[in-house]
Coordinates of C-alpha atoms in Angstrom, one line a residue:
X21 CA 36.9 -34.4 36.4
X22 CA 39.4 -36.8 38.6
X23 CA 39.8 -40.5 37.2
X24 CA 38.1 -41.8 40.2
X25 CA 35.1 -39.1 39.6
X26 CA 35.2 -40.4 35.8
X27 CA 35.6 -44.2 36.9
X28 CA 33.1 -44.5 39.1
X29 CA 30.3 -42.9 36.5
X30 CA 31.3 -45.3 34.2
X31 CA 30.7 -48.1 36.7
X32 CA 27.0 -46.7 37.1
X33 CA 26.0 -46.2 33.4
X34 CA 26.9 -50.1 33.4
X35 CA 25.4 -51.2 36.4
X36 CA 22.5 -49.1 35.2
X37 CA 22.1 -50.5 31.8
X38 CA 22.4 -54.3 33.3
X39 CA 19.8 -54.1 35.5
X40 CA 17.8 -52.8 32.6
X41 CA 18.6 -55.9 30.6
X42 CA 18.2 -57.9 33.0
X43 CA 14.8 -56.5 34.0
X44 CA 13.9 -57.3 30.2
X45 CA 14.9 -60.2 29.7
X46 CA 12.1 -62.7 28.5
X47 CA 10.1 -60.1 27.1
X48 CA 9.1 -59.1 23.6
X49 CA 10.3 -56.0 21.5
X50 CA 8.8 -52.5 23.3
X51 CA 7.8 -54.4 26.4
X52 CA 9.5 -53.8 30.3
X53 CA 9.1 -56.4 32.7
X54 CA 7.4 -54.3 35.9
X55 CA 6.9 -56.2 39.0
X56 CA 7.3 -59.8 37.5
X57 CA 5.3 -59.1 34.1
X58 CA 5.9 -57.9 30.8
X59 CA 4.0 -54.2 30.4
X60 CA 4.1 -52.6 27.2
X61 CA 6.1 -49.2 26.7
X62 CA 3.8 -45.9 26.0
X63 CA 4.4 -44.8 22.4
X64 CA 6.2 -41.0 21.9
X65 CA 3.2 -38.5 22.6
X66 CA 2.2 -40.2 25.6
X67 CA 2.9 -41.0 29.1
X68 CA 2.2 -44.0 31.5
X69 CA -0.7 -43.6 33.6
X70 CA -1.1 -47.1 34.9
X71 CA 1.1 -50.3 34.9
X72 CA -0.1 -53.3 33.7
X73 CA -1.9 -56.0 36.0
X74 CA -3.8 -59.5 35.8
X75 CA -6.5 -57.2 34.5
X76 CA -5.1 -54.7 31.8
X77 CA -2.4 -53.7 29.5
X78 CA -0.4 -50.8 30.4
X79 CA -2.4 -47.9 30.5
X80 CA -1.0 -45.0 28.3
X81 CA -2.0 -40.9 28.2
X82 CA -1.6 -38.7 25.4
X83 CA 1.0 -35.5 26.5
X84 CA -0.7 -32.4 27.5
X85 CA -0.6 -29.5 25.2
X86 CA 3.1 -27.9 25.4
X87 CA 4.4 -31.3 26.4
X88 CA 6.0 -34.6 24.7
X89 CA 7.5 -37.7 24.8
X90 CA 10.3 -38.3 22.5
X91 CA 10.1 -42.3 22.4
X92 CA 8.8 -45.1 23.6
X93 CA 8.4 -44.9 27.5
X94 CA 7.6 -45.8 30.8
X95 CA 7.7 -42.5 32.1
X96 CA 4.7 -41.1 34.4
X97 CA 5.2 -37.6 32.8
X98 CA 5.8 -35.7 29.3
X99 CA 8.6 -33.4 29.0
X100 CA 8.0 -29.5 28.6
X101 CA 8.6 -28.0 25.1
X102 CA 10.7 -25.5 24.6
X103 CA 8.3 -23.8 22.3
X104 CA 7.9 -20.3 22.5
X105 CA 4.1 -20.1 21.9
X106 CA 4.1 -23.9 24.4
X107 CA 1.7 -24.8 21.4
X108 CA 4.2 -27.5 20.5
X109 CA 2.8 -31.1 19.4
X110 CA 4.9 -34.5 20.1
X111 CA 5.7 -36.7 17.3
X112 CA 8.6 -38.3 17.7
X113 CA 10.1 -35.6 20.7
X114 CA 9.6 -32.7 17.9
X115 CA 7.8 -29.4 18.7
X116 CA 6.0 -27.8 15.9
X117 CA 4.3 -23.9 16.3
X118 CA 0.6 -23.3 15.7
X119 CA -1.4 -22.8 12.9
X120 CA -0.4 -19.2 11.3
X121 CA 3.1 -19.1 12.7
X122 CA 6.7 -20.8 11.3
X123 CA 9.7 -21.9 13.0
X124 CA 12.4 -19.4 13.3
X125 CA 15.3 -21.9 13.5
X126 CA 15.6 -25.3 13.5
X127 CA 14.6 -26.7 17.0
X128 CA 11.7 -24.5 16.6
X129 CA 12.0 -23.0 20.0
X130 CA 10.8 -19.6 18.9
X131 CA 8.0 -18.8 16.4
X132 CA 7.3 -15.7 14.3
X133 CA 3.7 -15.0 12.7
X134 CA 3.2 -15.9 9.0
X135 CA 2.5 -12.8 7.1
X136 CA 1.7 -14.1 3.6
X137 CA -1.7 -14.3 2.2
X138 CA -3.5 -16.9 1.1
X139 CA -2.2 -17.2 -2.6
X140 CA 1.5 -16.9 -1.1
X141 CA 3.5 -19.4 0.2
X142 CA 7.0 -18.9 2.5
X143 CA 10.3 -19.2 0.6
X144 CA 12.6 -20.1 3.8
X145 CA 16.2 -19.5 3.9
X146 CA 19.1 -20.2 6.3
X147 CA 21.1 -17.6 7.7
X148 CA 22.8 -17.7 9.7
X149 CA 23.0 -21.4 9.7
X150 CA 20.0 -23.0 12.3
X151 CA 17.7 -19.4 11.6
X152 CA 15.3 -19.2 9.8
X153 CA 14.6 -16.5 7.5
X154 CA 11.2 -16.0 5.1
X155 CA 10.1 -14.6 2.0
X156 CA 6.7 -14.6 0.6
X157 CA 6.2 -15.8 -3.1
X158 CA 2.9 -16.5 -5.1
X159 CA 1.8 -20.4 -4.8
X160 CA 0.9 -21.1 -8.6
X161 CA 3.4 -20.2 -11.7
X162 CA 2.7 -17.1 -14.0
X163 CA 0.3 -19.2 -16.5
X164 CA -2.1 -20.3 -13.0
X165 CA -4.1 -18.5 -10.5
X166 CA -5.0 -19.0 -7.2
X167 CA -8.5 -20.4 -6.8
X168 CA -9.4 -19.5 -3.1
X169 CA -12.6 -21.3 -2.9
X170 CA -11.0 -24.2 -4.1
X171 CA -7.9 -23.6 -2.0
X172 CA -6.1 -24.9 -5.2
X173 CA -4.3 -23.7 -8.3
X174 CA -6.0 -23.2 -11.9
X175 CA -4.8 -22.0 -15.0
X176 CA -5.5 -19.3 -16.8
X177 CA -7.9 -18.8 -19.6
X178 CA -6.1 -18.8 -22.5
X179 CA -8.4 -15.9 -24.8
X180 CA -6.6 -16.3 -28.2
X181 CA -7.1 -19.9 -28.3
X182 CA -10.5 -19.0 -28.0
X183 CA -10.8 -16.4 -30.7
X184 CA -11.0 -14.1 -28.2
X185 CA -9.5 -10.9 -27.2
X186 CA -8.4 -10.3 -23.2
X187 CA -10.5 -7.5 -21.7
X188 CA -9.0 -7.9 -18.3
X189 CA -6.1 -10.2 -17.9
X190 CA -5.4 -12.4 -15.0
X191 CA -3.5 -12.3 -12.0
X192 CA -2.2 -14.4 -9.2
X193 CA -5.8 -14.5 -7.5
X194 CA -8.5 -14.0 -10.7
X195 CA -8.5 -15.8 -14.1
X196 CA -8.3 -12.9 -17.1
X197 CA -11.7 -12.6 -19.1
X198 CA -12.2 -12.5 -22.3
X199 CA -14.6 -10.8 -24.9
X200 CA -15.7 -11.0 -28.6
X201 CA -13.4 -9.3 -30.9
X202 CA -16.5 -6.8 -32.3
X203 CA -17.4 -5.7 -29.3
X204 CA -14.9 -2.9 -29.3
X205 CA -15.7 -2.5 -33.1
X206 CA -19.2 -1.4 -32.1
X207 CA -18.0 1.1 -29.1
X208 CA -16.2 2.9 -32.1
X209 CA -18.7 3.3 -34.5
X210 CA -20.7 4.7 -32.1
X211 CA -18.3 6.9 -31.0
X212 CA -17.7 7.6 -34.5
X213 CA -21.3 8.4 -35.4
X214 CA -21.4 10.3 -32.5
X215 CA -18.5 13.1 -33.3
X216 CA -20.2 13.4 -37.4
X217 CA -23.5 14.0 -36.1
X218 CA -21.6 16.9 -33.8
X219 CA -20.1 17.6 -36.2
X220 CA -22.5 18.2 -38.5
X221 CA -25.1 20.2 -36.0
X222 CA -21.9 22.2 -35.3
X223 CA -21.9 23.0 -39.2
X224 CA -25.4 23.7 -39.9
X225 CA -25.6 26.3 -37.1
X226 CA -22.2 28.0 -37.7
X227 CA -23.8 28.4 -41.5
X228 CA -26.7 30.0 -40.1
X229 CA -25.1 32.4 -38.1
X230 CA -23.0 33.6 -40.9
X231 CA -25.9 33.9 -43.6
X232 CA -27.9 35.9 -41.3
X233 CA -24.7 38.2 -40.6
X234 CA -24.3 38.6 -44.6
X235 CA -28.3 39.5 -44.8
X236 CA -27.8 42.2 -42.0
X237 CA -24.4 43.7 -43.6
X238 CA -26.0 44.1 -47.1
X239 CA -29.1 45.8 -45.5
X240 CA -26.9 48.1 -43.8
X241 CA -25.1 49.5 -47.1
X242 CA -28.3 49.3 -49.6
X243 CA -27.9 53.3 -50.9
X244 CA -31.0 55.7 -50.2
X245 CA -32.7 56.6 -53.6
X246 CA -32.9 60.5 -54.6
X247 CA -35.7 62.2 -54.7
X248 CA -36.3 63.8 -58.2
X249 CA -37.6 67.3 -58.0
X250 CA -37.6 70.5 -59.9
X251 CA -37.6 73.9 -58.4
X252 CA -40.8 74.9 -60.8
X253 CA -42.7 73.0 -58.4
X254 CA -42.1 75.7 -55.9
X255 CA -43.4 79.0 -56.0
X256 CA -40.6 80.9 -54.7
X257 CA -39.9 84.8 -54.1
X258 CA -36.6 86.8 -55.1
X259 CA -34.7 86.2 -52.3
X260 CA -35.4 82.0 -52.2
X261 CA -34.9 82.4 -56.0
X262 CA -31.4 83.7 -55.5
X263 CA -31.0 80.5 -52.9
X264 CA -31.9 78.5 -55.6
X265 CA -29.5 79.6 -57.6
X266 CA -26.8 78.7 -55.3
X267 CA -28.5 75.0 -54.7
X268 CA -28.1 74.4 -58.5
X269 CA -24.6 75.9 -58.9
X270 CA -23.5 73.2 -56.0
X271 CA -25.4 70.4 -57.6
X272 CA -24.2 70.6 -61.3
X273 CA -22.5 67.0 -61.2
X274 CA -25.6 66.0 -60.3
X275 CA -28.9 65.6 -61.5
X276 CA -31.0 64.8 -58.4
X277 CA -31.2 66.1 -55.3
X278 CA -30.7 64.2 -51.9
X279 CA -33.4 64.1 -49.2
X280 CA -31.7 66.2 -46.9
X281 CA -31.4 69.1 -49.5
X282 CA -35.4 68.8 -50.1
X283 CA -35.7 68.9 -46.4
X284 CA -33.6 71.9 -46.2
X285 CA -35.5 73.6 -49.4
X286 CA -38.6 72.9 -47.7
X287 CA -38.0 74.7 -44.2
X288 CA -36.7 77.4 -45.7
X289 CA -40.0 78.3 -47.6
X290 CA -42.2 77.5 -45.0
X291 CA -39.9 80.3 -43.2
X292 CA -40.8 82.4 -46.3
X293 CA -44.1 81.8 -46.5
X294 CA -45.7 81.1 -43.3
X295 CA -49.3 79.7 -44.1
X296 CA -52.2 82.2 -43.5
X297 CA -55.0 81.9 -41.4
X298 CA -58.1 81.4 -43.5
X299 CA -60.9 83.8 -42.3
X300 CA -64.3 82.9 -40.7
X301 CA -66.8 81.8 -42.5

């Protein structure tokens, strides 16, 4: 820029602000003197939508959403935020983003979506410096919980102060619940009574079993008693005579005679001695 260029926006800045204290001059703090009277300036958030008059004040209109005013003004117009959603609010010529999103850096011209959950809050950090970076950590302290009802921290129950044992403990979003120490005590001896009386069935029958297999064994080895008989009782010829002489040299050691022999002795005289027809009568 040339000195002349430089000069000569120098002399307008100081024209400028003359005529603006001159045009306020005789009026009060936040006032402008508009066409010969003293019309109050819009507060930031709002715009000028009328000037004053014999009748009325100044006549002020809140900024549309995605616009503000940064001060006090006697502008006809907000100015357009720079927000990325344009769901900025005015206070004080600051944007703001909308309910469930967070300022990525520190004009807050763009906005990212906030991904906690309701017993989180973000933890933000600054890197690098004017961005925004966020981490979500729980809103109460380890000894609370989260009460989302309530929207509010509570602590936790405390069992053993109680003289009660923790069943479930708590966590960030539940308070822990507690129990009567005997409780568990009963669970077992049920259990307990449980596995004796199994125990005991399991016993009884196995005892069973093995009686009635004992019973069955000694059945099956009880020795068949000899029949005593004496070859006078037979009325034998020569030849079965002379086969009962061979039947008592084999049985010398001993002095009866098995069933099977008898059977044997028996067949062989009926061979003998066939029975005979009777005649008719």
């Amino acid at each position: 820029m040339s000195p002349l260029s430089f000069s000569m926006a120098l002399l307008s800045v100081c024209l400028l602000s003359f005529c603006t204290i001159a045009q306020n001059i005789g009026c009060p703090a936040l006032q402008r003197r508009i066409n010969g009277r003293c019309c109050n300036e819009c507060p930031p958030g709002t715009y000028m939508k009328d000037f004053c008059s014999v009748d009325h004040q100044t006549i002020c209109q809140p900024c549309e959403e995605g616009y503000y005013s940064p001060e006090h003004n006697t502008f006809d117009r907000c100015e357009q935020c720079s927000c990325q959603h344009g769901k900025c609010v005015s206070t004080n010529g600051t944007c703001l983003c909308p309910s469930g999103f967070l300022c990525s850096n520190s004009t807050c011209s763009v906005c990212e979506m906030n991904t906690c959950s309701l017993e989180e809050k973000p933890k933000r950090t600054e890197h690098p410096p004017g961005q925004y970076l966020y981490q979500c950590e729980p809103k109460c302290p380890e000894y609370q919980y989260f009460d989302s009802k309530e929207d509010t921290c509570k602590p936790k129950t405390q069992c053993i102060t109680l003289g009660l044992v923790e069943k479930i403990p708590g966590n960030n979003t539940h308070d822990s619940i507690c129990q009567k120490p005997h409780d568990n005590n009963s669970v077992y001896m049920i259990l307990c009574f449980g596995f004796v009386l199994l125990s005991l069935t399991l016993f009884i029958f196995v005892s069973h079993t093995c009686r009635r297999n004992i019973r069955k064994q000694a059945a099956n080895k009880k020795p068949v008693q000899a029949v005593q008989c004496k070859t006078s009782d037979f009325h034998l010829s020569k030849e079965e005579s002379g086969f009962q002489l061979v039947i008592q040299d084999e049985s010398k050691d001993s002095s009866s005679l098995s069933m099977e022999d008898v059977e044997k002795v028996s067949s062989f005289h009926n061979i003998a001695h066939p029975s005979q027809p009777q005649p008719g009568r």
